[in-house]
GROMACS .gro file of C-alpha atoms in nm:
model
   78
    1MET     CA    1   0.073  -1.809   0.381
    2ASN     CA    2   0.218  -1.605   0.102
    3TRP     CA    3   0.169  -1.237   0.027
    4THR     CA    4  -0.108  -1.299  -0.225
    5GLN     CA    5  -0.320  -1.481   0.032
    6ILE     CA    6  -0.259  -1.210   0.293
    7ILE     CA    7  -0.357  -0.936   0.044
    8ASN     CA    8  -0.670  -1.127  -0.062
    9ILE     CA    9  -0.784  -1.186   0.296
   10SER     CA   10  -0.720  -0.820   0.376
   11LEU     CA   11  -0.917  -0.722   0.065
   12ILE     CA   12  -1.216  -0.930   0.177
   13LEU     CA   13  -1.210  -0.787   0.530
   14THR     CA   14  -1.174  -0.432   0.400
   15SER     CA   15  -1.463  -0.478   0.158
   16ILE     CA   16  -1.687  -0.603   0.440
   17ALA     CA   17  -1.591  -0.303   0.654
   18LEU     CA   18  -1.649  -0.067   0.360
   19VAL     CA   19  -1.996  -0.207   0.292
   20ALA     CA   20  -2.083  -0.185   0.663
   21SER     CA   21  -1.973   0.178   0.684
   22ILE     CA   22  -2.174   0.268   0.373
   23ILE     CA   23  -2.484   0.095   0.510
   24LEU     CA   24  -2.444   0.273   0.843
   25GLN     CA   25  -2.422   0.607   0.662
   26SER     CA   26  -2.737   0.550   0.460
   27LYS     CA   27  -2.923   0.412   0.764
   28GLY     CA   28  -2.999   0.765   0.884
   29ALA     CA   29  -3.119   0.873   0.539
   30GLY     CA   30  -3.412   0.632   0.537
   31LEU     CA   31  -3.519   0.409   0.251
   32GLY     CA   32  -3.468   0.686  -0.004
   33GLY     CA   33  -3.097   0.696   0.073
   34LEU     CA   34  -3.054   0.330  -0.016
   35THR     CA   35  -3.207   0.370  -0.362
   36GLY     CA   36  -3.040   0.699  -0.443
   37SER     CA   37  -3.364   0.896  -0.449
   38ASP     CA   38  -3.276   1.105  -0.145
   39THR     CA   39  -3.277   1.468  -0.259
   40GLY     CA   40  -3.077   1.623   0.023
   41GLY     CA   41  -2.768   1.532   0.210
   42ILE     CA   42  -2.486   1.628  -0.021
   43PHE     CA   43  -2.448   1.978   0.111
   44THR     CA   44  -2.553   1.920   0.470
   45ALA     CA   45  -2.306   1.970   0.751
   46ARG     CA   46  -2.168   1.655   0.906
   47ARG     CA   47  -2.119   1.654   1.280
   48GLY     CA   48  -2.025   1.398   1.540
   49ILE     CA   49  -2.067   1.036   1.442
   50GLU     CA   50  -2.174   1.125   1.086
   51LYS     CA   51  -1.843   1.303   1.028
   52THR     CA   52  -1.647   1.013   1.178
   53LEU     CA   53  -1.835   0.760   0.964
   54PHE     CA   54  -1.775   0.975   0.656
   55TRP     CA   55  -1.399   0.974   0.713
   56ILE     CA   56  -1.393   0.604   0.801
   57THR     CA   57  -1.568   0.529   0.471
   58ILE     CA   58  -1.311   0.734   0.280
   59ILE     CA   59  -1.022   0.560   0.457
   60PHE     CA   60  -1.168   0.213   0.392
   61SER     CA   61  -1.225   0.298   0.025
   62LEU     CA   62  -0.863   0.413  -0.015
   63ILE     CA   63  -0.735   0.098   0.157
   64PHE     CA   64  -0.963  -0.114  -0.063
   65PHE     CA   65  -0.834   0.059  -0.377
   66ALA     CA   66  -0.470   0.012  -0.276
   67LEU     CA   67  -0.524  -0.355  -0.191
   68ALA     CA   68  -0.708  -0.419  -0.518
   69ILE     CA   69  -0.426  -0.264  -0.722
   70THR     CA   70  -0.166  -0.458  -0.521
   71SER     CA   71  -0.360  -0.781  -0.570
   72ALA     CA   72  -0.380  -0.721  -0.946
   73ILE     CA   73  -0.006  -0.652  -0.966
   74LEU     CA   74   0.077  -0.966  -0.769
   75ALA     CA   75  -0.158  -1.175  -0.985
   76ALA     CA   76   0.002  -1.040  -1.303
   77ARG     CA   77   0.349  -1.136  -1.179
   78ALA     CA   78   0.245  -1.491  -1.088
   0.00000   0.00000   0.00000
């Protein structure tokens, strides 16, 4: 396995985890949260598991972004 394959596999796993964390966040918002028609929620206080899920989503998105940039750089060099 070379670095490109490792980065690509990590990118796939991170994207699955990111999608799962986003779905878990919108699960509590009901059907309106999935379509974007939920009117509240931006300014509400996050506590407990909601706060943890919020930070996990941010961390996964940053990891996804870094892996995507790294994958693009490695692909350009090949």
